[in-house]
Coordinates of C-alpha atoms in Angstrom, one line a residue:
Chain G
M1 CA -34.1 -10.8 23.2
A2 CA -35.4 -14.2 22.1
A3 CA -38.0 -14.2 24.8
D4 CA -39.4 -10.9 23.4
M5 CA -39.8 -12.5 20.0
G6 CA -42.6 -14.9 20.8
P7 CA -43.0 -17.9 18.4
A8 CA -40.6 -16.2 15.8
A9 CA -37.7 -17.3 18.0
T10 CA -38.3 -21.0 17.4
L11 CA -40.7 -21.2 14.5
P12 CA -39.3 -20.5 11.0
L13 CA -41.6 -18.2 9.0
P14 CA -41.7 -18.6 5.2
Y15 CA -39.9 -15.9 3.3
V16 CA -39.7 -15.6 -0.5
V17 CA -36.5 -14.9 -2.4
T18 CA -37.2 -11.7 -4.3
R19 CA -33.8 -11.2 -5.6
R20 CA -30.6 -13.2 -6.0
R21 CA -27.3 -11.8 -6.9
R22 CA -24.0 -13.5 -7.5
E23 CA -21.3 -11.6 -5.5
L24 CA -18.3 -13.8 -6.0
R25 CA -17.6 -17.4 -7.0
G26 CA -19.7 -19.4 -4.5
T27 CA -21.1 -16.3 -2.7
Y28 CA -24.6 -15.0 -3.3
T29 CA -26.8 -12.3 -1.9
L30 CA -30.5 -13.1 -1.3
E31 CA -33.2 -10.6 -0.7
L32 CA -36.1 -12.1 1.3
E33 CA -39.6 -10.9 1.9
P34 CA -42.3 -12.4 4.1
A35 CA -44.4 -14.8 2.2
S36 CA -47.4 -13.5 4.0
G37 CA -46.9 -10.1 2.4
E38 CA -47.0 -8.5 5.8
G39 CA -44.2 -6.4 7.3
G40 CA -41.2 -8.4 8.2
V41 CA -38.6 -8.0 11.0
S42 CA -36.3 -5.1 11.4
P43 CA -32.9 -6.3 12.4
A44 CA -30.3 -4.0 14.0
P45 CA -26.8 -3.9 12.3
G46 CA -24.8 -7.0 13.2
Q47 CA -27.7 -9.3 14.1
F48 CA -28.3 -12.6 12.3
N49 CA -31.2 -14.7 11.2
M50 CA -31.5 -18.5 11.1
L51 CA -32.2 -19.4 7.5
Y52 CA -33.8 -22.8 6.8
A53 CA -33.2 -24.4 3.5
F54 CA -36.1 -26.9 3.4
G55 CA -34.8 -30.5 3.2
S56 CA -31.2 -29.5 4.0
G57 CA -31.1 -27.7 7.3
E58 CA -30.7 -24.4 9.1
V59 CA -27.8 -22.0 9.4
P60 CA -27.1 -18.7 11.0
I61 CA -26.6 -15.9 8.5
S62 CA -25.8 -12.3 9.3
V63 CA -28.0 -9.7 7.9
S64 CA -25.9 -7.8 5.3
G65 CA -28.5 -5.1 4.7
L66 CA -32.0 -4.0 4.1
A67 CA -33.2 -3.5 0.6
S68 CA -33.5 0.2 -0.3
D69 CA -37.2 0.3 0.2
G70 CA -36.8 -1.4 3.6
T71 CA -39.1 -4.3 2.8
A72 CA -36.6 -7.0 2.1
L73 CA -33.9 -8.6 4.3
V74 CA -30.6 -9.0 2.6
H75 CA -28.3 -12.0 3.4
T76 CA -24.9 -12.7 1.8
I77 CA -24.1 -16.4 1.9
R78 CA -21.0 -18.3 1.0
D79 CA -21.4 -21.9 -0.2
V80 CA -19.3 -23.9 2.2
G81 CA -21.5 -26.9 3.0
P82 CA -24.8 -28.6 2.1
V83 CA -27.1 -26.1 3.7
T84 CA -25.4 -23.0 2.4
K85 CA -25.1 -24.6 -1.0
A86 CA -28.9 -25.2 -1.0
L87 CA -29.4 -21.5 0.1
C88 CA -27.1 -20.2 -2.6
G89 CA -28.9 -22.3 -5.2
L90 CA -32.4 -20.9 -4.4
K91 CA -34.1 -19.1 -7.2
V92 CA -36.3 -16.0 -7.2
G93 CA -39.8 -17.0 -6.1
E94 CA -38.6 -20.0 -4.0
T95 CA -39.2 -20.1 -0.2
V96 CA -36.9 -20.3 2.7
G97 CA -37.7 -20.5 6.5
L98 CA -36.5 -17.6 8.6
R99 CA -36.2 -17.2 12.4
G100 CA -34.9 -14.0 13.9
P101 CA -33.4 -11.6 14.2
F102 CA -31.1 -12.8 17.0
G103 CA -28.1 -11.6 18.9
T104 CA -26.5 -8.3 19.9
S105 CA -25.7 -5.5 17.4
W106 CA -23.0 -3.1 16.5
P107 CA -23.4 -0.1 18.9
V108 CA -23.7 2.5 16.2
D109 CA -26.0 4.8 18.1
S110 CA -23.9 4.9 21.3
I111 CA -20.6 5.5 19.5
E112 CA -21.6 8.8 17.9
G113 CA -19.1 11.5 18.5
N114 CA -16.1 9.2 18.0
D115 CA -13.8 8.4 15.2
V116 CA -14.7 5.0 13.8
V117 CA -12.3 2.4 12.5
I118 CA -14.0 -0.5 10.8
V119 CA -11.8 -3.6 10.1
A120 CA -13.3 -6.3 7.9
G121 CA -11.8 -9.5 6.6
G122 CA -13.3 -11.6 3.7
L123 CA -17.0 -12.2 4.1
G124 CA -16.8 -10.3 7.4
L125 CA -17.7 -7.2 5.4
A126 CA -21.2 -8.5 5.1
P127 CA -22.3 -8.2 8.8
L128 CA -20.5 -4.8 9.0
R129 CA -22.3 -3.4 5.9
P130 CA -25.5 -2.3 7.8
A131 CA -23.3 -0.6 10.4
I132 CA -21.3 1.2 7.8
R133 CA -24.5 2.3 6.0
Q134 CA -25.9 3.6 9.3
V135 CA -22.7 5.5 10.1
L136 CA -22.8 7.1 6.6
E137 CA -26.5 8.0 7.0
H138 CA -25.6 10.0 10.1
R139 CA -22.1 10.9 8.9
Q140 CA -22.2 14.3 10.6
N141 CA -22.4 12.7 14.0
F142 CA -19.0 10.9 13.7
G143 CA -15.4 12.0 13.5
R144 CA -13.0 10.4 11.1
V145 CA -14.4 7.1 9.6
V146 CA -12.0 4.6 8.2
L147 CA -12.8 1.2 6.6
L148 CA -9.9 -1.3 6.3
Y149 CA -10.8 -4.3 4.3
G150 CA -8.7 -7.4 3.7
T151 CA -9.5 -10.4 1.5
R152 CA -7.8 -13.2 -0.4
T153 CA -7.3 -11.9 -3.9
P154 CA -8.6 -8.9 -6.0
E155 CA -11.2 -11.3 -7.4
D156 CA -12.5 -11.9 -3.9
I157 CA -13.4 -8.3 -3.1
L158 CA -17.0 -8.4 -1.8
F159 CA -19.4 -5.6 -2.6
R160 CA -16.9 -4.1 -5.0
A161 CA -19.3 -1.6 -6.5
E162 CA -20.3 -0.3 -3.1
L163 CA -16.7 -0.2 -1.9
Q164 CA -15.9 1.9 -5.0
R165 CA -18.7 4.3 -4.2
W166 CA -17.6 4.6 -0.6
R167 CA -14.0 5.1 -1.7
G168 CA -15.2 8.0 -3.9
R169 CA -16.6 9.9 -0.9
F170 CA -14.6 12.6 0.7
D171 CA -15.7 11.8 4.2
L172 CA -14.7 8.1 4.3
D173 CA -11.3 6.5 4.0
V174 CA -11.3 3.1 2.4
E175 CA -8.2 0.9 2.3
V176 CA -8.3 -2.5 0.7
T177 CA -5.6 -5.1 0.9
V178 CA -5.4 -8.6 -0.5
D179 CA -3.3 -11.7 0.5
S180 CA -1.8 -12.1 -2.9
A181 CA -2.2 -10.8 -6.4
D182 CA -0.7 -10.9 -9.9
S183 CA 1.1 -7.9 -11.3
S184 CA -2.1 -6.3 -12.7
W185 CA -3.1 -5.3 -9.1
S186 CA -1.5 -2.1 -8.0
G187 CA -3.2 -1.9 -4.6
D188 CA -2.0 -3.1 -1.2
V189 CA -0.9 -6.7 -0.6
G190 CA -0.6 -8.0 2.9
V191 CA -2.7 -8.8 5.9
V192 CA -5.4 -6.3 7.0
T193 CA -3.7 -5.7 10.3
R194 CA -0.9 -3.9 8.6
L195 CA -3.4 -1.3 7.4
I196 CA -4.2 -0.6 11.1
S197 CA -0.6 0.1 12.0
R198 CA -0.3 2.6 9.1
E199 CA -3.4 4.6 10.1
Q200 CA -3.3 7.7 12.2
F201 CA -6.2 8.2 14.6
D202 CA -6.9 9.6 18.0
P203 CA -7.0 6.5 20.2
L204 CA -8.9 8.2 23.1
N205 CA -11.9 8.9 20.8
T206 CA -11.8 5.9 18.5
V207 CA -14.2 3.0 18.5
A208 CA -13.3 0.0 16.3
L209 CA -15.7 -2.5 14.8
V210 CA -14.0 -5.7 13.7
C211 CA -15.4 -8.7 11.8
G212 CA -13.7 -11.5 10.0
P213 CA -12.0 -14.8 10.8
E214 CA -11.3 -15.2 14.5
I215 CA -7.5 -15.2 14.2
M216 CA -7.7 -12.0 12.2
I217 CA -9.9 -10.5 14.9
R218 CA -7.3 -11.3 17.5
F219 CA -4.4 -9.8 15.6
A220 CA -6.5 -6.8 14.6
A221 CA -7.5 -6.2 18.2
Q222 CA -3.9 -6.5 19.3
E223 CA -2.8 -3.9 16.7
L224 CA -5.6 -1.6 17.7
E225 CA -4.5 -1.9 21.3
N226 CA -0.9 -1.2 20.3
K227 CA -2.3 2.0 18.8
G228 CA -3.8 2.9 22.1
V229 CA -7.5 2.0 21.5
A230 CA -9.0 0.7 24.8
T231 CA -10.2 -2.9 24.7
E232 CA -13.7 -1.8 25.7
D233 CA -13.8 0.4 22.6
I234 CA -13.1 -2.5 20.3
Y235 CA -16.2 -4.4 19.2
V236 CA -15.9 -7.7 17.4
S237 CA -18.4 -10.1 15.9
L238 CA -17.8 -13.8 16.5
E239 CA -18.9 -16.7 14.4
R240 CA -19.7 -19.9 16.1
N241 CA -21.8 -23.0 15.5
M242 CA -25.2 -21.5 16.3
K243 CA -28.0 -24.0 16.2
C244 CA -31.0 -23.0 18.4
A245 CA -30.0 -19.3 18.4
V246 CA -31.8 -18.7 21.7
G247 CA -29.3 -19.9 24.2
F248 CA -30.7 -23.3 24.9
C249 CA -28.6 -25.9 23.1
G250 CA -25.1 -24.7 24.0
H251 CA -23.6 -25.5 20.6
C252 CA -22.2 -22.0 20.3
Q253 CA -20.9 -21.8 23.9
F254 CA -17.8 -19.7 24.2
G255 CA -16.5 -19.9 27.7
S256 CA -19.4 -18.6 29.8
F257 CA -21.1 -17.0 26.8
F258 CA -23.5 -18.2 24.3
V259 CA -22.5 -16.5 21.1
C260 CA -26.1 -16.6 19.8
K261 CA -27.6 -14.5 22.6
D262 CA -24.6 -12.8 24.3
G263 CA -23.1 -12.1 20.9
P264 CA -22.3 -12.2 18.1
V265 CA -21.1 -8.7 18.8
F266 CA -19.0 -8.4 21.9
S267 CA -16.9 -5.6 23.3
Y268 CA -13.4 -7.1 23.2
D269 CA -12.7 -6.6 26.9
R270 CA -15.4 -9.3 27.6
I271 CA -13.8 -12.0 25.5
K272 CA -10.2 -11.1 25.2
R273 CA -9.0 -13.7 27.7
L274 CA -11.0 -16.4 25.9
A275 CA -9.9 -15.3 22.5
G276 CA -6.4 -16.4 23.3
I277 CA -7.3 -19.9 24.3
S278 CA -7.4 -22.2 21.2
E279 CA -9.4 -24.9 23.0
V280 CA -12.4 -22.6 23.6
Chain W
M1 CA 21.4 18.2 -0.5
T2 CA 23.2 16.4 2.4
R3 CA 21.3 18.5 4.9
S4 CA 17.9 17.6 3.4
L5 CA 18.9 13.9 3.2
H6 CA 19.9 14.1 6.9
R7 CA 16.5 15.6 7.7
V8 CA 14.6 13.0 5.6
L9 CA 16.6 10.1 7.2
G10 CA 16.1 11.4 10.7
S11 CA 12.4 11.8 10.2
H12 CA 11.8 8.3 8.7
P13 CA 10.1 6.0 11.2
F14 CA 12.8 3.3 10.6
F15 CA 15.5 5.6 11.9
E16 CA 13.5 7.2 14.7
G17 CA 15.7 8.0 17.7
L18 CA 18.9 7.0 16.0
P19 CA 21.9 8.9 17.5
E20 CA 23.2 11.8 15.5
R21 CA 26.6 10.2 15.0
H22 CA 24.9 7.2 13.3
L23 CA 22.7 9.4 11.1
E24 CA 25.8 11.2 9.8
I25 CA 27.3 7.9 8.8
L26 CA 24.1 6.8 7.1
V27 CA 23.8 10.1 5.1
G28 CA 27.1 9.3 3.6
C29 CA 25.7 6.1 2.2
A30 CA 22.3 7.5 1.1
S31 CA 20.9 8.7 -2.2
N32 CA 17.5 10.0 -3.2
R33 CA 15.8 8.0 -5.9
V34 CA 12.5 8.1 -7.9
Y35 CA 10.9 5.1 -9.5
Y36 CA 7.9 5.2 -11.8
G37 CA 5.1 2.7 -11.8
G38 CA 6.4 -0.6 -13.4
D39 CA 10.1 0.1 -12.6
V40 CA 11.9 -2.9 -11.2
I41 CA 13.9 -1.9 -8.1
L42 CA 15.3 -5.3 -7.1
R43 CA 15.6 -8.5 -9.0
Q44 CA 15.8 -11.9 -7.3
G45 CA 19.3 -13.4 -7.5
D46 CA 21.1 -10.1 -8.2
D47 CA 23.8 -8.9 -5.9
A48 CA 22.1 -7.3 -2.8
T49 CA 23.9 -4.1 -2.3
E50 CA 21.2 -1.7 -1.1
F51 CA 18.2 -1.2 1.0
F52 CA 15.4 1.4 0.7
L53 CA 13.4 3.7 2.9
I54 CA 10.1 4.3 1.2
R55 CA 8.9 7.9 1.5
H56 CA 6.1 8.0 -1.0
G57 CA 4.3 5.6 -3.3
R58 CA 4.0 1.8 -3.2
V59 CA 6.4 -1.1 -4.0
A60 CA 5.3 -4.6 -4.7
I61 CA 7.4 -7.5 -3.4
E62 CA 7.0 -10.3 -6.0
I63 CA 7.9 -14.0 -6.3
P64 CA 7.9 -16.0 -9.5
S65 CA 5.0 -18.4 -10.0
P66 CA 3.8 -20.5 -12.9
G67 CA 1.2 -18.0 -14.0
G68 CA 3.5 -15.1 -13.8
P69 CA 4.8 -13.1 -10.8
R70 CA 2.7 -12.9 -7.7
T71 CA 2.7 -10.0 -5.3
I72 CA 3.1 -11.3 -1.8
Q73 CA 3.4 -8.0 -0.1
S74 CA 3.3 -4.3 -0.8
L75 CA 5.2 -1.7 1.1
G76 CA 4.4 2.0 1.4
P77 CA 5.5 5.2 3.0
G78 CA 7.4 4.8 6.3
E79 CA 8.4 1.3 5.6
V80 CA 11.8 -0.2 4.8
M81 CA 12.6 -2.7 2.0
G82 CA 15.5 -5.1 1.6
W83 CA 17.7 -6.9 4.0
S84 CA 19.5 -9.4 1.8
W85 CA 22.6 -7.1 1.9
M86 CA 23.0 -8.0 5.6
A87 CA 23.4 -11.8 5.3
K88 CA 25.2 -14.1 3.1
P89 CA 25.0 -14.9 0.2
Y90 CA 24.1 -11.2 -0.3
R91 CA 21.7 -11.9 -3.1
D92 CA 18.2 -10.4 -3.4
R93 CA 15.6 -12.9 -2.4
F94 CA 12.6 -11.2 -4.1
D95 CA 11.8 -9.0 -7.0
A96 CA 10.6 -5.5 -6.0
R97 CA 8.6 -3.3 -8.4
A98 CA 7.2 0.1 -8.0
T99 CA 3.5 0.0 -8.7
E100 CA 3.2 3.8 -8.8
L101 CA 5.5 6.8 -8.6
S102 CA 7.6 6.0 -5.6
R103 CA 10.2 8.2 -3.9
V104 CA 12.8 6.3 -1.8
I105 CA 16.1 6.8 -0.1
A106 CA 18.5 4.1 -1.2
L107 CA 21.2 3.2 1.3
D108 CA 24.4 1.5 0.2
G109 CA 24.4 -1.8 2.2
K110 CA 27.8 -2.9 1.0
C111 CA 29.3 0.3 2.4
L112 CA 27.4 -0.2 5.6
R113 CA 28.6 -3.8 6.0
D114 CA 32.2 -2.5 6.0
K115 CA 31.3 0.1 8.6
F116 CA 29.7 -2.5 10.8
E117 CA 33.0 -4.2 11.2
S118 CA 34.5 -1.2 12.9
D119 CA 31.4 0.3 14.4
H120 CA 29.6 -2.4 16.4
E121 CA 27.2 0.1 18.0
L122 CA 25.9 1.1 14.5
A123 CA 25.7 -2.5 13.5
Y124 CA 23.7 -3.3 16.7
E125 CA 21.3 -0.4 16.1
L126 CA 20.5 -1.3 12.6
L127 CA 20.3 -5.0 13.1
R128 CA 18.0 -4.5 16.1
R129 CA 15.7 -2.4 13.9
F130 CA 15.8 -4.9 11.0
V131 CA 15.1 -7.8 13.2
G132 CA 11.9 -6.0 14.4
V133 CA 10.8 -5.5 10.8
I134 CA 11.7 -9.1 9.8
A135 CA 9.7 -10.5 12.8
G136 CA 6.7 -8.4 11.9
R137 CA 6.9 -9.5 8.2
L138 CA 7.2 -13.1 9.3
D139 CA 4.1 -12.8 11.5
N140 CA 2.2 -11.3 8.5
A141 CA 3.5 -14.1 6.3
H142 CA 2.2 -16.7 8.8
L143 CA -1.2 -15.1 8.7
Q144 CA -1.2 -15.0 4.9
L145 CA -0.2 -18.6 4.7
Q146 CA -3.3 -19.6 6.8
D147 CA -5.6 -18.5 4.0
L148 CA -7.7 -16.8 6.6
Y149 CA -10.6 -15.8 4.3
G150 CA -10.9 -19.1 2.6
S151 CA -13.8 -20.8 4.3
A152 CA -16.3 -20.6 7.2
S153 CA -15.6 -22.5 10.4
D154 CA -18.2 -25.3 10.5
G155 CA -18.8 -26.0 6.8
R156 CA -22.6 -26.2 7.1

């Protein structure tokens, strides 16, 4: 994929912040448009871009959507270090460097005809959002669609307004659970994997898309397998220390894979063995 | 009433596959209850005399904390709540509060404890099922303790 991109694979292009929205404490969504004014890239759901905060560094950030008119790339970023802090602090009109899109995508087109179980944890909802939107745009081509979302507390629910809209639909089941809450929260409390065990779905025709912290992915995949979903029908998105994003530097090596080019989206049967080894 | 309780108990996932003889004993210790949102079902430190099969609704398991009670787990239909009646000192370890209209079957644990002494097969069946539930909840608690969603992996 990187080879097809030409210079865009290694040369950051200037993009302008056209919109900045605070999602949660320390988490912001940026909409970016090419500074040249020409058409930008069109990432597939699940792909990521390398965002370069000038003077700070470069980080991989999943695409969390396209703006409604399709011109702007949307990235949701949590401030966890100096580069992400700089990105979160960008103001409308400021410029960022962007390389991409990179990596594999959620196989939304090829899973039509199936029930879809989407399991997201914390900020893992961001890389899944484009896939959810695509599924909903072609809703008639899928069976039952279930979104199971787990996060830390009720205050940490990402994309709350959109989740509420999705929850209001008659053709999408949305369950949200948090790790802990005060007594004003009347929803579910507990790990997101518990929501899987409660769900009823046809394992022979179910595809699962899972994104979140790696340990959550492992337990979610285990629970899905317990429900009879085949490992090759479970797709997960891994987060690793991507640097070059084109499979040269090896920073994101995961066993025999480079997460930047072989992933970040993998079918679980390819990585299940590695996922159980803490040293990898 | 007894017949419908028998049917409800037999169809609850926690008692799936339980021998008829054991179900008969359990029906004798069971009662149907309804709790409304906000009702306290168990209070930490109280005598633990019952456990509950949740049929409908949602129950929050709470622990006291400086800012007020924190919910550490919620339980819903098909799940079982309460095992303090099985082990000394027979005191409830958590508060439990219905967060919405909840229909449960309450089982008299004290009565069952007495029956366990004379019916070891029944004791084994129930303990085996509770151990599975406790192990699952312990796994979940371990995951919750890790604060999974707290931060990204490489801190860039």
